[in-house]
Coordinates of C-alpha atoms and ligand atoms in Angstrom, one line a residue:
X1 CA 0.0 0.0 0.0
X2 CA 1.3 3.3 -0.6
X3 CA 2.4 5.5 2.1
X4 CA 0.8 8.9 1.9
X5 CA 3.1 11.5 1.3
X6 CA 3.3 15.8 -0.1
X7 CA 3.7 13.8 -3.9
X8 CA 1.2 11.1 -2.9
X9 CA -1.8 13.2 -0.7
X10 CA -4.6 10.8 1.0
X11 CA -7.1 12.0 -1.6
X12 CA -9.8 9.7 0.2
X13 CA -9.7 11.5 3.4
X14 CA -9.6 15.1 1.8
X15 CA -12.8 14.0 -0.1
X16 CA -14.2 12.5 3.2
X17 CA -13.9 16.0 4.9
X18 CA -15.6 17.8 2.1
X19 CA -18.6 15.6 2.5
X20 CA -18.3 16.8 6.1
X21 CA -18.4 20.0 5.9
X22 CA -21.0 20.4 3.5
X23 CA -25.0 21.0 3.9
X24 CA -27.3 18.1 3.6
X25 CA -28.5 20.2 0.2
X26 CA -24.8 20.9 -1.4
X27 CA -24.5 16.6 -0.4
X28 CA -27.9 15.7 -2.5
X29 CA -26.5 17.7 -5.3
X30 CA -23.3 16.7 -5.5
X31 CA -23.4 13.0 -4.5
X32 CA -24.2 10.9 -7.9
X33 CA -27.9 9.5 -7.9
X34 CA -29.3 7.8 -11.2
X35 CA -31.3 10.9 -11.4
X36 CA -29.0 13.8 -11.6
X37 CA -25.8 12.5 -12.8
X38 CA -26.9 9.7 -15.1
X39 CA -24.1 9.6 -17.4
X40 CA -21.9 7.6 -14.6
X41 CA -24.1 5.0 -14.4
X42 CA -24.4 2.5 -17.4
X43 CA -27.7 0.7 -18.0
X44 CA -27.1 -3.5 -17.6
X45 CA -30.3 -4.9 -19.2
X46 CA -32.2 -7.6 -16.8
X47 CA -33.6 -10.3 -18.9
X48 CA -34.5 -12.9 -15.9
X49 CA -37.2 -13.7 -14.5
X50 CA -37.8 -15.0 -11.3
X51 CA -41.2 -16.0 -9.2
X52 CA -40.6 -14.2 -5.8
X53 CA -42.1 -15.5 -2.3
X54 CA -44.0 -12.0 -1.2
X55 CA -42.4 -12.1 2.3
X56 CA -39.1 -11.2 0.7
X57 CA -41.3 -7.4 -0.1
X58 CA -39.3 -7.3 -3.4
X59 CA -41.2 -5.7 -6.7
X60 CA -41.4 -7.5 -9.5
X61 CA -38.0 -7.9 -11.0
X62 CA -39.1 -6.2 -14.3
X63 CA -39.3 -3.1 -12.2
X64 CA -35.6 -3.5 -11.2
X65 CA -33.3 -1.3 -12.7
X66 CA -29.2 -2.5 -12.9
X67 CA -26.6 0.1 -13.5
X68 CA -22.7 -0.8 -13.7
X69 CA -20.8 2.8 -12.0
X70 CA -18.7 3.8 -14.6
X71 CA -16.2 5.3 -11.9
X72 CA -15.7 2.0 -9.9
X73 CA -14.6 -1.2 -12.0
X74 CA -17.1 -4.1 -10.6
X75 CA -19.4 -2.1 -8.5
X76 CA -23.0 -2.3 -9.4
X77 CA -26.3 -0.1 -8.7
X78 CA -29.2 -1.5 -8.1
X79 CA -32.6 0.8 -7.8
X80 CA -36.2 -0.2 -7.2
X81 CA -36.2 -3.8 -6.0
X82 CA -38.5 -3.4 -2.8
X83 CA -41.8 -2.3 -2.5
X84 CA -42.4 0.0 0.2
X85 CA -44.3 -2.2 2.3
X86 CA -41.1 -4.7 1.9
X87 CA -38.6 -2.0 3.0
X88 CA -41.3 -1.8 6.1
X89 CA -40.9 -5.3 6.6
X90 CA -36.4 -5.1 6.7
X91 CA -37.1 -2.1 8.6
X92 CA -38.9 -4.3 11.0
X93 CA -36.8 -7.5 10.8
X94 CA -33.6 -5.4 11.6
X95 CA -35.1 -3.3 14.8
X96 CA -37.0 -6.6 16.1
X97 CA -35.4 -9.6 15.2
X98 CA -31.6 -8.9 14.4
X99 CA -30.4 -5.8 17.0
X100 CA -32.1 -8.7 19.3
X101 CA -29.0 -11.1 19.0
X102 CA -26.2 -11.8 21.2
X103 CA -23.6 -10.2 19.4
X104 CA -24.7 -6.7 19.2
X105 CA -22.2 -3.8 19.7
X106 CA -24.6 -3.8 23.3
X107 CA -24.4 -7.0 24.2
X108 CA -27.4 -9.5 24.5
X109 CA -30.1 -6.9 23.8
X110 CA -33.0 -9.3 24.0
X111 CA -35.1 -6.9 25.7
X112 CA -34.3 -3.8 23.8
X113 CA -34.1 -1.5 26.4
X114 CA -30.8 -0.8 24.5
X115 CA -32.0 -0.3 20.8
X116 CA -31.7 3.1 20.6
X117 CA -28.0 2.9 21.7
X118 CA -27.1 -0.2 19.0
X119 CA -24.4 0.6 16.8
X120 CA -24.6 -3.2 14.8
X121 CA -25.8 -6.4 15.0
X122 CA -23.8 -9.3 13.6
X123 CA -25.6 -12.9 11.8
X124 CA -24.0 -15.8 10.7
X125 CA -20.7 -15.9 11.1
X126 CA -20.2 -13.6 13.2
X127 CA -17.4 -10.8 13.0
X128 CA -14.6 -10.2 15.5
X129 CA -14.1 -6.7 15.2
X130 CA -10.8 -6.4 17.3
X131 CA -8.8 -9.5 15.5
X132 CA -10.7 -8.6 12.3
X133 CA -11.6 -12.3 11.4
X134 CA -14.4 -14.8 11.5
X135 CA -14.2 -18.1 13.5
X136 CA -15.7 -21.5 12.2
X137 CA -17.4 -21.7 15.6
X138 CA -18.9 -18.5 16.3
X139 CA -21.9 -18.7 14.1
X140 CA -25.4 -18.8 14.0
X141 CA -28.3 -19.5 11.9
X142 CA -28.2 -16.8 8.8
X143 CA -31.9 -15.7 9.3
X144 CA -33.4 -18.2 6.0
X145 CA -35.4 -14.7 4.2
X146 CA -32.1 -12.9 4.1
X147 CA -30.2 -15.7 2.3
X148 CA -33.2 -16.0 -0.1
X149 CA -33.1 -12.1 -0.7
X150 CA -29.3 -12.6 -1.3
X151 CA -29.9 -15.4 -3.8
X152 CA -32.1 -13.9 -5.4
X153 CA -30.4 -10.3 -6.2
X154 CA -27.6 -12.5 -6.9
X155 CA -29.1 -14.6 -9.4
X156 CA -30.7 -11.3 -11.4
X157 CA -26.9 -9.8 -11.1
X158 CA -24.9 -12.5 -12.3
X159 CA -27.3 -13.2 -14.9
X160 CA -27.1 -9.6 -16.3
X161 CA -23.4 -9.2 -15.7
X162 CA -21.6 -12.6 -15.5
X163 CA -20.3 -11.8 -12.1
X164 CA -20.0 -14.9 -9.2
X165 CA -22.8 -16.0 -7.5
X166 CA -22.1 -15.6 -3.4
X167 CA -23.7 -17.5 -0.4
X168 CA -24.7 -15.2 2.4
X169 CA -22.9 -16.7 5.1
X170 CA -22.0 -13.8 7.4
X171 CA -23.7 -10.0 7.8
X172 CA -23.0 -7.2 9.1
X173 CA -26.2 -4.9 9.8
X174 CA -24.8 -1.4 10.5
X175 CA -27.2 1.1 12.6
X176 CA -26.2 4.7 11.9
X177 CA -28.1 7.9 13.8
X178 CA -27.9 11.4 12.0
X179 CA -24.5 12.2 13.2
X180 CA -22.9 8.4 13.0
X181 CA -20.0 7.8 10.2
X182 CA -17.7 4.9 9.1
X183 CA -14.3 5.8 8.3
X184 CA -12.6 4.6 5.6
X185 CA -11.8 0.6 5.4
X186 CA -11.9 -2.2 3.1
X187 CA -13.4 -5.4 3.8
X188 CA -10.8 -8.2 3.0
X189 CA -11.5 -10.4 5.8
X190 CA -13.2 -13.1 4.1
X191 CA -11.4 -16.0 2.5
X192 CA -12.4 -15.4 -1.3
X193 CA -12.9 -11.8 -1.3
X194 CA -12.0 -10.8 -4.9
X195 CA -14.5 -13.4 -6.2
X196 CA -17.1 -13.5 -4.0
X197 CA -19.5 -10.6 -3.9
X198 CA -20.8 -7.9 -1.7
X199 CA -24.2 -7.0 -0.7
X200 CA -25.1 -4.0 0.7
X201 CA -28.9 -3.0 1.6
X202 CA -29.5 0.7 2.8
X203 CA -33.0 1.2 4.6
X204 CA -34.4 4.9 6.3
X205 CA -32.5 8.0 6.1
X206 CA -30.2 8.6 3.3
X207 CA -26.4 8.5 2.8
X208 CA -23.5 9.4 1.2
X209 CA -21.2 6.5 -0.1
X210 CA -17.8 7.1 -1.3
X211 CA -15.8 4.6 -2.9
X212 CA -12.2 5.2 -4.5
X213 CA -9.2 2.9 -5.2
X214 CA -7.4 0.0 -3.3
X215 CA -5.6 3.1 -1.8
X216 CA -6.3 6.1 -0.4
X217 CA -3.4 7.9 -2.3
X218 CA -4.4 6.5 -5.8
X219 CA -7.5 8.5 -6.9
X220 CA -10.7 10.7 -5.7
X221 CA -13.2 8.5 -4.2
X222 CA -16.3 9.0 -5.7
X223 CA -19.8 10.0 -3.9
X224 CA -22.9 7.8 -4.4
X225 CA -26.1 8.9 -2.8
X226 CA -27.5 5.9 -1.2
X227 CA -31.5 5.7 -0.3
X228 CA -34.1 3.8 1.6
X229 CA -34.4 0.4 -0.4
X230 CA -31.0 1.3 -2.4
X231 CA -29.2 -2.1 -3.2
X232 CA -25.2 -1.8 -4.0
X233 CA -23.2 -4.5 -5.1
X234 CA -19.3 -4.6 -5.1
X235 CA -17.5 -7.6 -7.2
X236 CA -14.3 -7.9 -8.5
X237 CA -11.8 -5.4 -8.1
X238 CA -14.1 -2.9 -6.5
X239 CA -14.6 -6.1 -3.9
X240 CA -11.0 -4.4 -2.7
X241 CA -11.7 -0.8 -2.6
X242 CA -11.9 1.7 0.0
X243 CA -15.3 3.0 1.0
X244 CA -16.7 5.2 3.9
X245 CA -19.9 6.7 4.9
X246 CA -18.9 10.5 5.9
X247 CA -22.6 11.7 5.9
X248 CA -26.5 10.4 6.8
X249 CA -28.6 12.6 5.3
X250 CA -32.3 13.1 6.8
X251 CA -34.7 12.2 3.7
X252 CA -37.5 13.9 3.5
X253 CA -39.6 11.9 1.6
X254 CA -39.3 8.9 3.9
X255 CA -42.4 9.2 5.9
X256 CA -44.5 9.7 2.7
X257 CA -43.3 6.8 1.0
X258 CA -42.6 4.2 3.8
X259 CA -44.9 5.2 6.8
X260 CA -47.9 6.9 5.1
X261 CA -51.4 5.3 7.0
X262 CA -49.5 3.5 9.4
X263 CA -50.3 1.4 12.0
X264 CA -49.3 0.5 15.5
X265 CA -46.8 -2.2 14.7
X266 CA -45.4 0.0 12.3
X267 CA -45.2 3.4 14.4
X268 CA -42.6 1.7 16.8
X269 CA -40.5 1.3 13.7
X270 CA -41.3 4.8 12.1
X271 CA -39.9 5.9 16.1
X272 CA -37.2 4.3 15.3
X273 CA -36.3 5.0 11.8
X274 CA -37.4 8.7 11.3
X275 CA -34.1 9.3 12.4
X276 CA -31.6 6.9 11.8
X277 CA -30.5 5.1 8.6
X278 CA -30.0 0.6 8.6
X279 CA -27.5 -0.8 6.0
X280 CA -27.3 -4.9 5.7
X281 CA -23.9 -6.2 5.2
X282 CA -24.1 -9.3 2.9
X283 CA -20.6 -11.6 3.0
X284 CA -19.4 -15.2 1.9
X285 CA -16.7 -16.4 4.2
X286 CA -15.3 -19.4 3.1
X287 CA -14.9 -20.8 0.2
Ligands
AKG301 O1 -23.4 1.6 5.5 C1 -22.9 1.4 4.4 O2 -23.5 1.7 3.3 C2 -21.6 0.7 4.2 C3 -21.2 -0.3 5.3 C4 -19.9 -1.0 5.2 O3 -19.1 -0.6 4.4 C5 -19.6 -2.1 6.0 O4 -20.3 -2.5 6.9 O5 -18.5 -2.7 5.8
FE2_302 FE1 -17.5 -2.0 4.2

C-alpha cells in the first residue's frame, strides 16, 4: 500500500472532509444518484425472470433497474427492488429480530431497552471486530429470508453481468443515527474476497457513499447517494476498494413513501427510523 506523502496526498480523506463539511443540500447535489448524474451510471439490461415468495417485499424484478458505475470497476447499482411495504418489513426485521441477537455492539439486547444505543448487530458468522476475522465456531443460523433475498439479487446480477454467485454466510447490519460515520476501510477479511460478492442494503435515512481505489493515495473517491431500499453490489476489483460513509442525510420523503397510513406495529418502527438510517452487510466467508 502506498504511504501517503506531499507527492502522494490521501485524496480519500480530503474528499471524506468535504462531505463533512458540507450542507445536507450541497450533499444531494453533489453525491451521484441515477437521477442527476446519469451519465456515470451505465444501463445493464435484466432479462430474468424470477417467481418471488411476497415475504421477501421485493417488486417484481421487471421493475428493477441495474446500472454498472462507470467510476468503480465491478461495482453495481441496483434501484427499485423493494416495494415499500417490503422495506417496512427489513425495517422491522432489523429493529425486532436482528439488533435482538447476542452479538450486538450492546451485548445480548433481547429486551431492547438498548435499541436506541445499538451501533450493529452481527448474523452468521459472526465478525470479531478487534482481531478482524471470523471463526468456524462463532456462528449462527443466517436468518433463511435474508439468504433468499441474497440469492435472489444475486441470481438477477450474475445473470445480467456474468459476475459470481455468493452464499450469504455472514452479515453485518450497520445502525447509523444522523451524526454516526464509518471511516474509511476495506473489507478483506473473508477468504475469497476478490470473487465473491458484496451485498449492501440501505433502509431509512439517506447516505453518502464514497468509494475510491485499493488506496487512499491512488484517486478521488467518488460520492454515491444511497437511499431507503437502495441495493449496491461490489465484485471484483471494487470487492478491494476503499469505501466510507462520511454523511446520513435526513430524507425527507421517507415518511410519505414508507410510513404513510401506518399502524401501531409500524409506528414503533417509524420511532425508530425517522431518524436513523439501517445498512445490511451481505458476505461469503469461506470458500
Ligand atoms: O453503510 C454502508 O453503506 C456501508 C457499510 C460498510 O461498508 C460495512 O459494513 O463494511
Ligand atoms: Fe465496508
Amino acid at each position: 500500500m502506498s504511504a501517503t506523502t506531499s507527492e502522494n496526498p490521501d485524496l480519500f480523506t480530503s474528499v471524506y472532509k468535504h462531505f463533512r463539511r458540507l450542507s445536507d443540500t450541497e450533499c444531494y447535489t453533489e453525491a451521484y444518484s441515477i437521477v442527476n448524474h446519469p451519465t456515470v451510471f451505465q444501463q445493464c439490461p435484466i432479462t430474468i425472470s424470477i417467481d418471488l415468495d411476497p415475504s421477501l417485499g421485493l417488486q417484481p424484478i421487471s421493475n428493477w433497474s441495474l446500472y454498472s458505475c462507470k467510476f468503480c470497476d465491478g461495482l453495481y447499482f441496483l434501484s427499485n427492488p423493494f416495494t415499500s411495504t417490503g422495506q417496512r418489513q427489513w425495517i422491522d426485521r432489523c429493529i425486532n429480530i436482528y439488533a435482538r441477537q447476542t452479538k450486538t455492539s450492546v451485548g445480548d439486547n433481547s429486551n431492547n431497552e438498548n435499541l436506541s444505543r445499538i451501533r450493529w448487530a452481527t448474523l452468521g458468522y459472526h465478525y470479531d471486530w478487534t482481531n478482524k476475522i471470523y471463526k468456524q465456531d462463532d456462528h449462527t443460523k443466517m436468518p433463511d429470508e435474508l439468504a433468499q433475498l441474497c440469492k435472489i439479487i444475486m441470481q438477477v446480477i450474475s445473470s445480467s453481468t456474468g459476475c459470481s454467485m455468493m452464499n450469504a454466510e455472514a452479515a453485518i447490519v450497520n445502525y447509523y443515527h444522523m451524526n454516526s460515520t464509518l471511516c474509511a476501510h476495506t473489507d478483506h477479511s473473508e477468504y475469497d474476497a476478490l470473487t465473491k460478492p458484496l451485498i449492501s442494503l440501505s433502509f431509512g435515512n439517506a447516505a453518502v457513499f464514497l468509494i475510491g481505489g485499493q488506496t487512499k493515495t491512488e484517486c478521488k473517491p467518488s460520492p454515491i447517494l444511497l437511499r431507503s431500499g437502495d441495493i449496491i453490489l461490489m465484485t471484483g476489483s471494487s470487492r478491494l476498494c476503499f469505501h466510507a460513509v462520511p454523511r446520513i442525510l435526513s430524507d425527507p420523503l421517507l415518511n410519505d413513501i414508507l410510513y404513510k397510513n401506518i399502524d401501531d406495529n409500524d409506528e414503533v418502527c417509524w420511532s425508530y427510523i425517522h431518524d436513523k438510517r439501517i445498512n445490511v452487510n451481505v458476505r461469503q466467508v469461506y470458500s
